[in-house]
PDB file of C-alpha atoms in Angstrom:
ATOM      1  CA  UNK S   1      -2.380  10.994  -5.964  1.00 43.00           C
ATOM      2  CA  UNK S   2      -1.877  13.559  -3.198  1.00 45.00           C
ATOM      3  CA  UNK S   3      -1.213  16.294  -5.743  1.00 44.00           C
ATOM      4  CA  UNK S   4      -4.417  15.480  -7.586  1.00 40.00           C
ATOM      5  CA  UNK S   5      -6.329  15.668  -4.266  1.00 45.00           C
ATOM      6  CA  UNK S   6      -4.936  19.156  -3.536  1.00 40.00           C
ATOM      7  CA  UNK S   7      -5.821  20.401  -7.050  1.00 40.00           C
ATOM      8  CA  UNK S   8      -9.412  19.127  -6.582  1.00 43.00           C
ATOM      9  CA  UNK S   9      -9.643  20.890  -3.219  1.00 43.00           C
ATOM     10  CA  UNK S  10      -8.351  24.122  -4.694  1.00 43.00           C
ATOM     11  CA  UNK S  11     -11.085  24.062  -7.368  1.00 39.00           C
ATOM     12  CA  UNK S  12     -13.786  23.406  -4.725  1.00 41.00           C
ATOM     13  CA  UNK S  13     -12.385  26.053  -2.418  1.00 40.00           C
ATOM     14  CA  UNK S  14     -12.601  28.619  -5.229  1.00 38.00           C
ATOM     15  CA  UNK S  15     -16.154  27.648  -6.090  1.00 38.00           C
ATOM     16  CA  UNK S  16     -17.158  27.981  -2.476  1.00 44.00           C
ATOM     17  CA  UNK S  17     -15.428  31.342  -1.988  1.00 42.00           C
ATOM     18  CA  UNK S  18     -13.376  30.017   0.952  1.00 41.00           C
ATOM     19  CA  UNK S  19     -10.013  31.557   1.868  1.00 40.00           C
ATOM     20  CA  UNK S  20      -7.394  29.283   3.449  1.00 39.00           C
ATOM     21  CA  UNK S  21      -4.566  31.205   5.026  1.00 39.00           C
ATOM     22  CA  UNK S  22      -1.877  28.502   4.528  1.00 42.00           C
ATOM     23  CA  UNK S  23      -1.420  26.803   1.196  1.00 43.00           C
ATOM     24  CA  UNK S  24       0.919  24.007   0.001  1.00 44.00           C
ATOM     25  CA  UNK S  25       3.800  24.786  -2.290  1.00 47.00           C
ATOM     26  CA  UNK S  26       2.951  24.890  -5.994  1.00 49.00           C
ATOM     27  CA  UNK S  27       3.623  21.630  -7.832  1.00 51.00           C
ATOM     28  CA  UNK S  28       6.247  21.714 -10.519  1.00 54.00           C
ATOM     29  CA  UNK S  29       4.860  21.909 -14.089  1.00 53.00           C
ATOM     30  CA  UNK S  30       5.983  19.226 -16.488  1.00 57.00           C
ATOM     31  CA  UNK S  31       5.489  18.597 -20.146  1.00 62.00           C
ATOM     32  CA  UNK S  32       2.461  16.785 -21.366  1.00 64.00           C
ATOM     33  CA  UNK S  33       2.890  13.043 -21.841  1.00 59.00           C
ATOM     34  CA  UNK S  34       4.235  12.066 -25.274  1.00 67.00           C
ATOM     35  CA  UNK S  35       2.366   8.742 -25.541  1.00 73.00           C
ATOM     36  CA  UNK S  36      -1.433   9.099 -25.852  1.00 88.00           C
ATOM     37  CA  UNK S  37      -2.250   5.963 -23.801  1.00 94.00           C
ATOM     38  CA  UNK S  38      -5.527   5.546 -21.932  1.00 95.00           C
ATOM     39  CA  UNK S  39      -8.122   3.103 -20.849  1.00 96.00           C
ATOM     40  CA  UNK S  40     -11.271   2.063 -22.706  1.00 95.00           C
ATOM     41  CA  UNK S  41     -14.154  -0.436 -22.811  1.00 96.00           C
ATOM     42  CA  UNK S  42     -16.454  -0.487 -19.797  1.00 95.00           C
ATOM     43  CA  UNK S  43     -16.812  -3.836 -17.996  1.00 96.00           C
ATOM     44  CA  UNK S  44     -19.414  -4.889 -15.471  1.00 93.00           C
ATOM     45  CA  UNK S  45     -19.366  -3.759 -11.834  1.00 94.00           C
ATOM     46  CA  UNK S  46     -21.533  -4.976  -8.975  1.00 91.00           C
ATOM     47  CA  UNK S  47     -21.290  -1.731  -7.029  1.00 89.00           C
ATOM     48  CA  UNK S  48     -20.905   1.090  -9.611  1.00 86.00           C
ATOM     49  CA  UNK S  49     -23.002  -0.249 -12.486  1.00 76.00           C
ATOM     50  CA  UNK S  50     -24.841   3.059 -12.984  1.00 78.00           C
ATOM     51  CA  UNK S  51     -21.719   5.159 -13.481  1.00 81.00           C
ATOM     52  CA  UNK S  52     -19.817   5.007 -16.772  1.00 84.00           C
ATOM     53  CA  UNK S  53     -16.496   6.199 -15.416  1.00 90.00           C
ATOM     54  CA  UNK S  54     -13.732   3.665 -16.237  1.00 95.00           C
ATOM     55  CA  UNK S  55     -10.882   4.794 -13.999  1.00 96.00           C
ATOM     56  CA  UNK S  56     -11.430   4.773 -10.202  1.00 96.00           C
ATOM     57  CA  UNK S  57      -7.942   4.863  -8.644  1.00 97.00           C
ATOM     58  CA  UNK S  58      -4.422   5.955  -9.426  1.00 97.00           C
ATOM     59  CA  UNK S  59      -1.162   5.588  -7.472  1.00 98.00           C
ATOM     60  CA  UNK S  60       2.453   6.107  -8.350  1.00 97.00           C
ATOM     61  CA  UNK S  61       5.254   3.915  -7.126  1.00 97.00           C
ATOM     62  CA  UNK S  62       8.683   4.977  -8.374  1.00 96.00           C
ATOM     63  CA  UNK S  63       8.517   5.600 -12.109  1.00 96.00           C
ATOM     64  CA  UNK S  64       5.272   3.693 -12.610  1.00 98.00           C
ATOM     65  CA  UNK S  65       1.697   4.971 -12.469  1.00 97.00           C
ATOM     66  CA  UNK S  66      -0.902   2.350 -11.615  1.00 98.00           C
ATOM     67  CA  UNK S  67      -4.557   2.724 -12.624  1.00 98.00           C
ATOM     68  CA  UNK S  68      -7.496   0.678 -11.325  1.00 98.00           C
ATOM     69  CA  UNK S  69     -11.121   0.705 -12.433  1.00 98.00           C
ATOM     70  CA  UNK S  70     -13.726  -1.165 -14.409  1.00 97.00           C
ATOM     71  CA  UNK S  71     -12.059  -0.889 -17.814  1.00 97.00           C
ATOM     72  CA  UNK S  72     -11.235  -3.750 -20.122  1.00 98.00           C
ATOM     73  CA  UNK S  73      -8.512  -2.465 -22.399  1.00 98.00           C
ATOM     74  CA  UNK S  74      -5.709   0.099 -22.814  1.00 97.00           C
ATOM     75  CA  UNK S  75      -5.102   1.925 -26.102  1.00 95.00           C
ATOM     76  CA  UNK S  76      -3.105   4.706 -27.760  1.00 94.00           C
ATOM     77  CA  UNK S  77      -5.551   4.860 -30.710  1.00 91.00           C
ATOM     78  CA  UNK S  78      -3.629   2.441 -32.923  1.00 92.00           C
ATOM     79  CA  UNK S  79      -2.608  -0.353 -30.536  1.00 94.00           C
ATOM     80  CA  UNK S  80      -5.021  -1.926 -28.110  1.00 96.00           C
ATOM     81  CA  UNK S  81      -4.306  -4.421 -25.375  1.00 97.00           C
ATOM     82  CA  UNK S  82      -6.726  -6.436 -23.263  1.00 98.00           C
ATOM     83  CA  UNK S  83      -5.882  -5.611 -19.661  1.00 98.00           C
ATOM     84  CA  UNK S  84      -8.995  -5.709 -17.461  1.00 98.00           C
ATOM     85  CA  UNK S  85      -9.365  -3.726 -14.222  1.00 98.00           C
ATOM     86  CA  UNK S  86      -5.764  -2.722 -13.510  1.00 98.00           C
ATOM     87  CA  UNK S  87      -2.875  -1.492 -15.642  1.00 98.00           C
ATOM     88  CA  UNK S  88       0.518   0.167 -15.341  1.00 98.00           C
ATOM     89  CA  UNK S  89       1.886   3.140 -17.292  1.00 97.00           C
ATOM     90  CA  UNK S  90       5.216   4.918 -17.427  1.00 96.00           C
ATOM     91  CA  UNK S  91       4.840   7.908 -15.085  1.00 94.00           C
ATOM     92  CA  UNK S  92       7.101  10.003 -17.316  1.00 92.00           C
ATOM     93  CA  UNK S  93       5.779   9.645 -20.837  1.00 91.00           C
ATOM     94  CA  UNK S  94       2.454   7.769 -20.181  1.00 93.00           C
ATOM     95  CA  UNK S  95       3.303   4.631 -22.155  1.00 95.00           C
ATOM     96  CA  UNK S  96       1.297   1.480 -21.290  1.00 97.00           C
ATOM     97  CA  UNK S  97       3.693  -1.109 -19.741  1.00 97.00           C
ATOM     98  CA  UNK S  98       2.572  -4.164 -21.652  1.00 96.00           C
ATOM     99  CA  UNK S  99       4.775  -6.516 -19.605  1.00 96.00           C
ATOM    100  CA  UNK S 100       2.881  -5.709 -16.359  1.00 98.00           C
ATOM    101  CA  UNK S 101      -0.110  -8.040 -16.859  1.00 97.00           C
ATOM    102  CA  UNK S 102      -1.721  -9.379 -13.718  1.00 98.00           C
ATOM    103  CA  UNK S 103      -5.028 -11.250 -14.105  1.00 98.00           C
ATOM    104  CA  UNK S 104      -7.864  -9.881 -11.959  1.00 98.00           C
ATOM    105  CA  UNK S 105     -11.499 -11.086 -11.905  1.00 98.00           C
ATOM    106  CA  UNK S 106     -13.313  -7.814 -11.018  1.00 98.00           C
ATOM    107  CA  UNK S 107     -12.804  -4.044 -10.669  1.00 98.00           C
ATOM    108  CA  UNK S 108      -9.982  -2.457  -8.759  1.00 98.00           C
ATOM    109  CA  UNK S 109     -11.335   0.581  -6.934  1.00 98.00           C
ATOM    110  CA  UNK S 110      -8.554   1.603  -4.517  1.00 98.00           C
ATOM    111  CA  UNK S 111      -4.760   1.736  -4.705  1.00 98.00           C
ATOM    112  CA  UNK S 112      -2.220   2.832  -2.034  1.00 98.00           C
ATOM    113  CA  UNK S 113       1.515   2.710  -1.844  1.00 98.00           C
ATOM    114  CA  UNK S 114       3.003   0.881   1.187  1.00 97.00           C
ATOM    115  CA  UNK S 115       5.906   2.331   3.176  1.00 96.00           C
ATOM    116  CA  UNK S 116       7.886  -0.787   2.443  1.00 96.00           C
ATOM    117  CA  UNK S 117       7.749  -0.200  -1.298  1.00 97.00           C
ATOM    118  CA  UNK S 118       4.758  -2.471  -2.055  1.00 98.00           C
ATOM    119  CA  UNK S 119       1.355  -1.546  -3.499  1.00 98.00           C
ATOM    120  CA  UNK S 120      -2.030  -2.278  -1.962  1.00 98.00           C
ATOM    121  CA  UNK S 121      -5.050  -2.814  -4.165  1.00 98.00           C
ATOM    122  CA  UNK S 122      -8.670  -3.173  -3.128  1.00 98.00           C
ATOM    123  CA  UNK S 123     -11.996  -3.470  -4.897  1.00 98.00           C
ATOM    124  CA  UNK S 124     -14.585  -5.965  -5.998  1.00 98.00           C
ATOM    125  CA  UNK S 125     -12.084  -8.624  -7.040  1.00 98.00           C
ATOM    126  CA  UNK S 126     -11.632 -11.865  -5.088  1.00 98.00           C
ATOM    127  CA  UNK S 127      -8.828 -13.501  -7.136  1.00 98.00           C
ATOM    128  CA  UNK S 128      -5.485 -12.231  -8.348  1.00 98.00           C
ATOM    129  CA  UNK S 129      -3.513 -14.240 -10.890  1.00 98.00           C
ATOM    130  CA  UNK S 130      -6.011 -17.055 -10.367  1.00 97.00           C
ATOM    131  CA  UNK S 131      -5.576 -17.398  -6.615  1.00 97.00           C
ATOM    132  CA  UNK S 132      -8.214 -16.375  -4.082  1.00 97.00           C
ATOM    133  CA  UNK S 133      -7.163 -13.196  -2.212  1.00 97.00           C
ATOM    134  CA  UNK S 134     -10.347 -11.690  -0.855  1.00 98.00           C
ATOM    135  CA  UNK S 135     -10.830  -8.013  -1.592  1.00 98.00           C
ATOM    136  CA  UNK S 136      -7.420  -6.768  -0.561  1.00 98.00           C
ATOM    137  CA  UNK S 137      -3.991  -7.661  -1.999  1.00 98.00           C
ATOM    138  CA  UNK S 138      -0.473  -6.488  -1.330  1.00 98.00           C
ATOM    139  CA  UNK S 139       1.622  -6.465  -4.515  1.00 98.00           C
ATOM    140  CA  UNK S 140       5.159  -6.313  -5.635  1.00 98.00           C
ATOM    141  CA  UNK S 141       4.806  -3.276  -7.890  1.00 98.00           C
ATOM    142  CA  UNK S 142       7.579  -4.455 -10.205  1.00 97.00           C
ATOM    143  CA  UNK S 143       5.787  -7.680 -11.116  1.00 97.00           C
ATOM    144  CA  UNK S 144       2.140  -7.331 -10.085  1.00 97.00           C
ATOM    145  CA  UNK S 145       2.455 -10.543  -8.075  1.00 98.00           C
ATOM    146  CA  UNK S 146       1.096 -10.717  -4.501  1.00 98.00           C
ATOM    147  CA  UNK S 147       3.788 -10.332  -1.755  1.00 97.00           C
ATOM    148  CA  UNK S 148       4.752 -13.704  -0.330  1.00 93.00           C
ATOM    149  CA  UNK S 149       4.079 -13.951   3.357  1.00 91.00           C
ATOM    150  CA  UNK S 150       1.362 -11.258   3.555  1.00 95.00           C
ATOM    151  CA  UNK S 151      -1.529 -13.434   4.669  1.00 94.00           C
ATOM    152  CA  UNK S 152      -4.237 -10.902   5.594  1.00 97.00           C
ATOM    153  CA  UNK S 153      -7.535 -11.338   3.805  1.00 98.00           C
ATOM    154  CA  UNK S 154     -10.656  -9.101   3.873  1.00 98.00           C
ATOM    155  CA  UNK S 155     -13.889 -10.569   2.516  1.00 98.00           C
ATOM    156  CA  UNK S 156     -17.604 -11.239   2.951  1.00 98.00           C
ATOM    157  CA  UNK S 157     -20.799 -11.681   0.922  1.00 96.00           C
ATOM    158  CA  UNK S 158     -20.817  -9.103  -1.932  1.00 95.00           C
ATOM    159  CA  UNK S 159     -17.755  -7.509  -0.372  1.00 98.00           C
ATOM    160  CA  UNK S 160     -15.946  -4.538  -1.874  1.00 98.00           C
ATOM    161  CA  UNK S 161     -13.180  -2.194  -0.694  1.00 98.00           C
ATOM    162  CA  UNK S 162     -13.763   1.404  -1.650  1.00 98.00           C
ATOM    163  CA  UNK S 163     -10.831   3.283  -0.039  1.00 98.00           C
ATOM    164  CA  UNK S 164      -7.364   2.476   1.317  1.00 98.00           C
ATOM    165  CA  UNK S 165      -5.477   5.175   3.166  1.00 98.00           C
ATOM    166  CA  UNK S 166      -2.011   5.084   4.719  1.00 98.00           C
ATOM    167  CA  UNK S 167      -2.114   7.641   7.460  1.00 97.00           C
ATOM    168  CA  UNK S 168       0.496   9.511   9.546  1.00 94.00           C
ATOM    169  CA  UNK S 169      -0.187   7.340  12.576  1.00 96.00           C
ATOM    170  CA  UNK S 170       1.309   4.422  10.677  1.00 97.00           C
ATOM    171  CA  UNK S 171      -1.937   2.505  10.154  1.00 98.00           C
ATOM    172  CA  UNK S 172      -3.375   1.452   6.853  1.00 98.00           C
ATOM    173  CA  UNK S 173      -7.094   2.215   6.951  1.00 98.00           C
ATOM    174  CA  UNK S 174      -9.378   0.066   4.784  1.00 98.00           C
ATOM    175  CA  UNK S 175     -13.118   0.796   4.289  1.00 98.00           C
ATOM    176  CA  UNK S 176     -15.903  -0.427   2.053  1.00 98.00           C
ATOM    177  CA  UNK S 177     -18.412  -3.211   2.541  1.00 98.00           C
ATOM    178  CA  UNK S 178     -17.115  -6.380   4.122  1.00 98.00           C
ATOM    179  CA  UNK S 179     -17.751  -8.709   7.032  1.00 98.00           C
ATOM    180  CA  UNK S 180     -14.572 -10.519   7.937  1.00 98.00           C
ATOM    181  CA  UNK S 181     -10.788 -10.383   8.060  1.00 98.00           C
ATOM    182  CA  UNK S 182      -8.299 -13.264   8.458  1.00 98.00           C
ATOM    183  CA  UNK S 183      -4.657 -12.762   9.348  1.00 96.00           C
ATOM    184  CA  UNK S 184      -4.021 -16.506   9.338  1.00 92.00           C
ATOM    185  CA  UNK S 185      -5.700 -17.544  12.589  1.00 92.00           C
ATOM    186  CA  UNK S 186      -9.211 -17.934  11.120  1.00 95.00           C
ATOM    187  CA  UNK S 187     -12.012 -15.516  10.222  1.00 97.00           C
ATOM    188  CA  UNK S 188     -12.796 -12.642  12.641  1.00 98.00           C
ATOM    189  CA  UNK S 189     -15.710 -10.124  12.283  1.00 98.00           C
ATOM    190  CA  UNK S 190     -15.123  -6.610  10.932  1.00 98.00           C
ATOM    191  CA  UNK S 191     -17.960  -4.535   9.567  1.00 98.00           C
ATOM    192  CA  UNK S 192     -16.897  -2.206   6.715  1.00 98.00           C
ATOM    193  CA  UNK S 193     -14.042  -0.493   8.650  1.00 98.00           C
ATOM    194  CA  UNK S 194     -10.691  -1.630   9.910  1.00 98.00           C
ATOM    195  CA  UNK S 195      -7.010  -0.717  10.152  1.00 98.00           C
ATOM    196  CA  UNK S 196      -3.861  -2.828   9.906  1.00 98.00           C
ATOM    197  CA  UNK S 197      -0.108  -2.750   9.974  1.00 98.00           C
ATOM    198  CA  UNK S 198       0.887  -2.176   6.366  1.00 98.00           C
ATOM    199  CA  UNK S 199       4.106  -4.288   6.736  1.00 97.00           C
ATOM    200  CA  UNK S 200       2.902  -7.306   8.752  1.00 96.00           C
ATOM    201  CA  UNK S 201      -0.832  -7.186   7.924  1.00 97.00           C
ATOM    202  CA  UNK S 202      -1.741  -7.506  11.630  1.00 97.00           C
ATOM    203  CA  UNK S 203      -5.198  -5.957  12.138  1.00 98.00           C
ATOM    204  CA  UNK S 204      -5.878  -3.700  15.180  1.00 98.00           C
ATOM    205  CA  UNK S 205      -8.619  -5.825  16.685  1.00 97.00           C
ATOM    206  CA  UNK S 206      -9.182  -3.232  19.432  1.00 98.00           C
ATOM    207  CA  UNK S 207     -10.310  -0.672  16.871  1.00 98.00           C
ATOM    208  CA  UNK S 208     -13.312  -1.888  14.915  1.00 98.00           C
ATOM    209  CA  UNK S 209     -16.068   0.713  14.407  1.00 98.00           C
ATOM    210  CA  UNK S 210     -19.149  -0.676  12.586  1.00 98.00           C
ATOM    211  CA  UNK S 211     -21.520   0.804  10.015  1.00 97.00           C
ATOM    212  CA  UNK S 212     -24.774  -0.617   8.587  1.00 96.00           C
ATOM    213  CA  UNK S 213     -23.847   0.199   4.975  1.00 96.00           C
ATOM    214  CA  UNK S 214     -20.799   0.865   2.826  1.00 97.00           C
ATOM    215  CA  UNK S 215     -18.082   3.373   3.704  1.00 98.00           C
ATOM    216  CA  UNK S 216     -16.610   5.180   0.655  1.00 97.00           C
ATOM    217  CA  UNK S 217     -13.877   7.304   2.169  1.00 98.00           C
ATOM    218  CA  UNK S 218     -11.709   7.560   5.273  1.00 98.00           C
ATOM    219  CA  UNK S 219      -9.228  10.139   6.525  1.00 98.00           C
ATOM    220  CA  UNK S 220      -7.603  10.785   9.967  1.00 98.00           C
ATOM    221  CA  UNK S 221      -7.615  14.175  11.590  1.00 96.00           C
ATOM    222  CA  UNK S 222      -4.194  15.850  11.616  1.00 96.00           C
ATOM    223  CA  UNK S 223      -5.071  17.960  14.707  1.00 94.00           C
ATOM    224  CA  UNK S 224      -6.911  15.619  17.036  1.00 93.00           C
ATOM    225  CA  UNK S 225      -7.562  11.919  17.828  1.00 96.00           C
ATOM    226  CA  UNK S 226     -10.388  11.396  15.305  1.00 96.00           C
ATOM    227  CA  UNK S 227     -10.991   9.321  12.181  1.00 97.00           C
ATOM    228  CA  UNK S 228     -13.518  10.584   9.672  1.00 96.00           C
ATOM    229  CA  UNK S 229     -15.782   8.242   7.690  1.00 96.00           C
ATOM    230  CA  UNK S 230     -17.906   9.132   4.624  1.00 95.00           C
ATOM    231  CA  UNK S 231     -20.305   6.909   2.753  1.00 94.00           C
ATOM    232  CA  UNK S 232     -23.799   5.585   2.337  1.00 93.00           C
ATOM    233  CA  UNK S 233     -24.229   4.353   5.863  1.00 93.00           C
ATOM    234  CA  UNK S 234     -27.064   5.455   8.144  1.00 91.00           C
ATOM    235  CA  UNK S 235     -25.602   4.239  11.501  1.00 93.00           C
ATOM    236  CA  UNK S 236     -22.211   4.041  13.121  1.00 95.00           C
ATOM    237  CA  UNK S 237     -21.795   1.734  16.110  1.00 96.00           C
ATOM    238  CA  UNK S 238     -25.600   1.464  16.114  1.00 94.00           C
ATOM    239  CA  UNK S 239     -26.213   5.216  16.368  1.00 90.00           C
ATOM    240  CA  UNK S 240     -28.579   6.716  13.781  1.00 85.00           C
ATOM    241  CA  UNK S 241     -27.071  10.155  14.228  1.00 81.00           C
ATOM    242  CA  UNK S 242     -24.226   9.366  11.822  1.00 85.00           C
ATOM    243  CA  UNK S 243     -25.970   9.408   8.418  1.00 84.00           C
ATOM    244  CA  UNK S 244     -23.389   9.691   5.606  1.00 89.00           C
ATOM    245  CA  UNK S 245     -20.576  11.296   7.698  1.00 90.00           C
ATOM    246  CA  UNK S 246     -19.083  10.627  11.080  1.00 93.00           C
ATOM    247  CA  UNK S 247     -16.011  11.100  13.215  1.00 94.00           C
ATOM    248  CA  UNK S 248     -14.915   8.248  15.467  1.00 96.00           C
ATOM    249  CA  UNK S 249     -12.205   8.114  18.105  1.00 97.00           C
ATOM    250  CA  UNK S 250      -8.825   6.995  16.775  1.00 98.00           C
ATOM    251  CA  UNK S 251      -8.194   5.363  20.133  1.00 98.00           C
ATOM    252  CA  UNK S 252     -11.429   3.472  20.836  1.00 97.00           C
ATOM    253  CA  UNK S 253     -13.508   3.750  17.641  1.00 98.00           C
ATOM    254  CA  UNK S 254     -16.369   5.332  19.643  1.00 97.00           C
ATOM    255  CA  UNK S 255     -18.630   7.799  17.770  1.00 94.00           C
ATOM    256  CA  UNK S 256     -17.526  11.412  18.413  1.00 91.00           C
ATOM    257  CA  UNK S 257     -19.350  13.501  15.763  1.00 87.00           C
ATOM    258  CA  UNK S 258     -22.425  12.374  13.805  1.00 80.00           C
ATOM    259  CA  UNK S 259     -24.557  13.306  10.921  1.00 66.00           C
ATOM    260  CA  UNK S 260     -26.609  15.905  12.794  1.00 65.00           C
ATOM    261  CA  UNK S 261     -23.566  18.204  13.085  1.00 64.00           C
ATOM    262  CA  UNK S 262     -23.654  19.056   9.405  1.00 62.00           C
ATOM    263  CA  UNK S 263     -27.188  20.117   8.213  1.00 53.00           C
ATOM    264  CA  UNK S 264     -26.876  18.685   4.654  1.00 50.00           C
ATOM    265  CA  UNK S 265     -28.938  20.978   2.475  1.00 46.00           C
ATOM    266  CA  UNK S 266     -30.727  22.100   5.623  1.00 48.00           C
ATOM    267  CA  UNK S 267     -32.494  18.763   5.647  1.00 49.00           C
ATOM    268  CA  UNK S 268     -31.541  16.951   8.804  1.00 48.00           C
ATOM    269  CA  UNK S 269     -34.262  14.272   8.629  1.00 52.00           C
ATOM    270  CA  UNK S 270     -34.242  13.670   4.884  1.00 51.00           C
ATOM    271  CA  UNK S 271     -33.600  10.250   3.424  1.00 53.00           C
ATOM    272  CA  UNK S 272     -31.931  11.777   0.349  1.00 56.00           C
ATOM    273  CA  UNK S 273     -28.893  14.093   0.071  1.00 62.00           C
ATOM    274  CA  UNK S 274     -26.895  12.355   2.798  1.00 76.00           C
ATOM    275  CA  UNK S 275     -24.775   9.961   0.714  1.00 87.00           C
ATOM    276  CA  UNK S 276     -21.158  11.065   0.853  1.00 89.00           C
ATOM    277  CA  UNK S 277     -18.392   9.816  -1.477  1.00 92.00           C
ATOM    278  CA  UNK S 278     -15.126  10.937   0.080  1.00 95.00           C
ATOM    279  CA  UNK S 279     -13.475  12.783   2.933  1.00 95.00           C
ATOM    280  CA  UNK S 280     -10.080  14.427   3.328  1.00 96.00           C
ATOM    281  CA  UNK S 281      -8.739  16.016   6.530  1.00 95.00           C
ATOM    282  CA  UNK S 282      -5.974  18.532   6.136  1.00 95.00           C
ATOM    283  CA  UNK S 283      -3.106  19.698   8.409  1.00 95.00           C
ATOM    284  CA  UNK S 284      -4.791  23.097   8.535  1.00 92.00           C
ATOM    285  CA  UNK S 285      -7.689  21.839  10.660  1.00 91.00           C
ATOM    286  CA  UNK S 286     -10.282  21.635   7.866  1.00 89.00           C
ATOM    287  CA  UNK S 287     -12.105  18.524   6.726  1.00 89.00           C
ATOM    288  CA  UNK S 288     -13.642  18.376   3.298  1.00 90.00           C
ATOM    289  CA  UNK S 289     -16.581  16.048   2.661  1.00 89.00           C
ATOM    290  CA  UNK S 290     -17.978  15.576  -0.876  1.00 87.00           C
ATOM    291  CA  UNK S 291     -21.176  13.832  -1.878  1.00 86.00           C
ATOM    292  CA  UNK S 292     -24.276  13.675  -3.957  1.00 81.00           C
ATOM    293  CA  UNK S 293     -26.227  16.652  -5.318  1.00 73.00           C
ATOM    294  CA  UNK S 294     -23.000  18.610  -6.071  1.00 72.00           C
ATOM    295  CA  UNK S 295     -22.347  18.877  -2.337  1.00 73.00           C
ATOM    296  CA  UNK S 296     -19.193  19.944  -0.600  1.00 79.00           C
ATOM    297  CA  UNK S 297     -19.060  20.441   3.157  1.00 81.00           C
ATOM    298  CA  UNK S 298     -16.164  21.910   5.083  1.00 82.00           C
ATOM    299  CA  UNK S 299     -15.650  21.258   8.765  1.00 83.00           C
ATOM    300  CA  UNK S 300     -13.615  23.676  10.863  1.00 83.00           C
ATOM    301  CA  UNK S 301     -12.067  21.464  13.556  1.00 86.00           C
ATOM    302  CA  UNK S 302     -11.094  24.387  15.773  1.00 82.00           C
ATOM    303  CA  UNK S 303     -14.743  25.049  16.538  1.00 72.00           C
ATOM    304  CA  UNK S 304     -16.335  21.608  16.588  1.00 57.00           C
ATOM    305  CA  UNK S 305     -19.906  22.915  16.549  1.00 46.00           C
ATOM    306  CA  UNK S 306     -19.307  25.413  13.762  1.00 41.00           C
ATOM    307  CA  UNK S 307     -19.377  24.113  10.192  1.00 48.00           C
ATOM    308  CA  UNK S 308     -19.072  26.038   6.988  1.00 46.00           C
ATOM    309  CA  UNK S 309     -20.794  24.555   3.948  1.00 50.00           C
ATOM    310  CA  UNK S 310     -21.545  25.215   0.400  1.00 48.00           C
ATOM    311  CA  UNK S 311     -23.382  23.439  -2.382  1.00 47.00           C
ATOM    312  CA  UNK S 312     -21.976  23.720  -5.920  1.00 42.00           C
ATOM    313  CA  UNK S 313     -24.403  23.681  -8.833  1.00 37.00           C
ATOM    314  CA  UNK S 314     -24.084  22.910 -12.449  1.00 33.00           C
ATOM    315  CA  UNK S 315     -21.408  20.909 -14.323  1.00 28.00           C
ATOM    316  CA  UNK S 316     -17.962  20.886 -12.772  1.00 24.00           C
TER     317      UNK S 316
END
């Protein structure tokens, strides 16, 4: 997943004509997969009904590649299996692992490996293997069964988890659209953003920024105490200066940088062209924010008030 993210950033950097002085080591090239397995058949989604893309998340744990989305089947062209919303493939040759067959009731939109060898999944679903889980589940990747003893639930009316990110500070960040969490002591409020201990599930109740609408992406700064949020929100902690993109304190959750810092398409007061889909902070002090209208914005953290931006046009 991280390798794919770097390749995407490389393409966007080239399109924008940006030179980054330090680059990661080149990934090793491998042979193409020998089994032509893929996903097919679009199923209903309550949050991404207007987009036909079937796959929305991938994550590798050991020799297995997990795929989540709003698909209904897997196929190699001759054999087809019904396996809605989440599936497992051999990471080496691409074969569908037909023995890994959890039952899920709605799309899986986010996957993230846990440091203890488990796999987190989030999305629109509320049940896993017939049991109510809310919108987040921690799985045994070998079986697809929820990990016993992990009690944390995230939920709410029309809730959905859009991004799960394990960061270098040790926290698992979870964003989307939700209203509550429960670690076993009863429901507690959380509005679209929270972080938790990936092993125990304990939520950091002292760090609970709020947004008025869904958050699609989250990433922590690698150079300062800031957490970046991207999404369809228009306020953060009640401030209307945070339309679509914001930086909040990683210590208190207070708003540090808001929407007005990046003049999206030179249209500060516009209602359109603010919806952002993802954010990625790098160890080089740059923050990439992607969104609607072919937009890519690059924040230079070394000069907080100076932002470089570009807008890509045409099919990519």
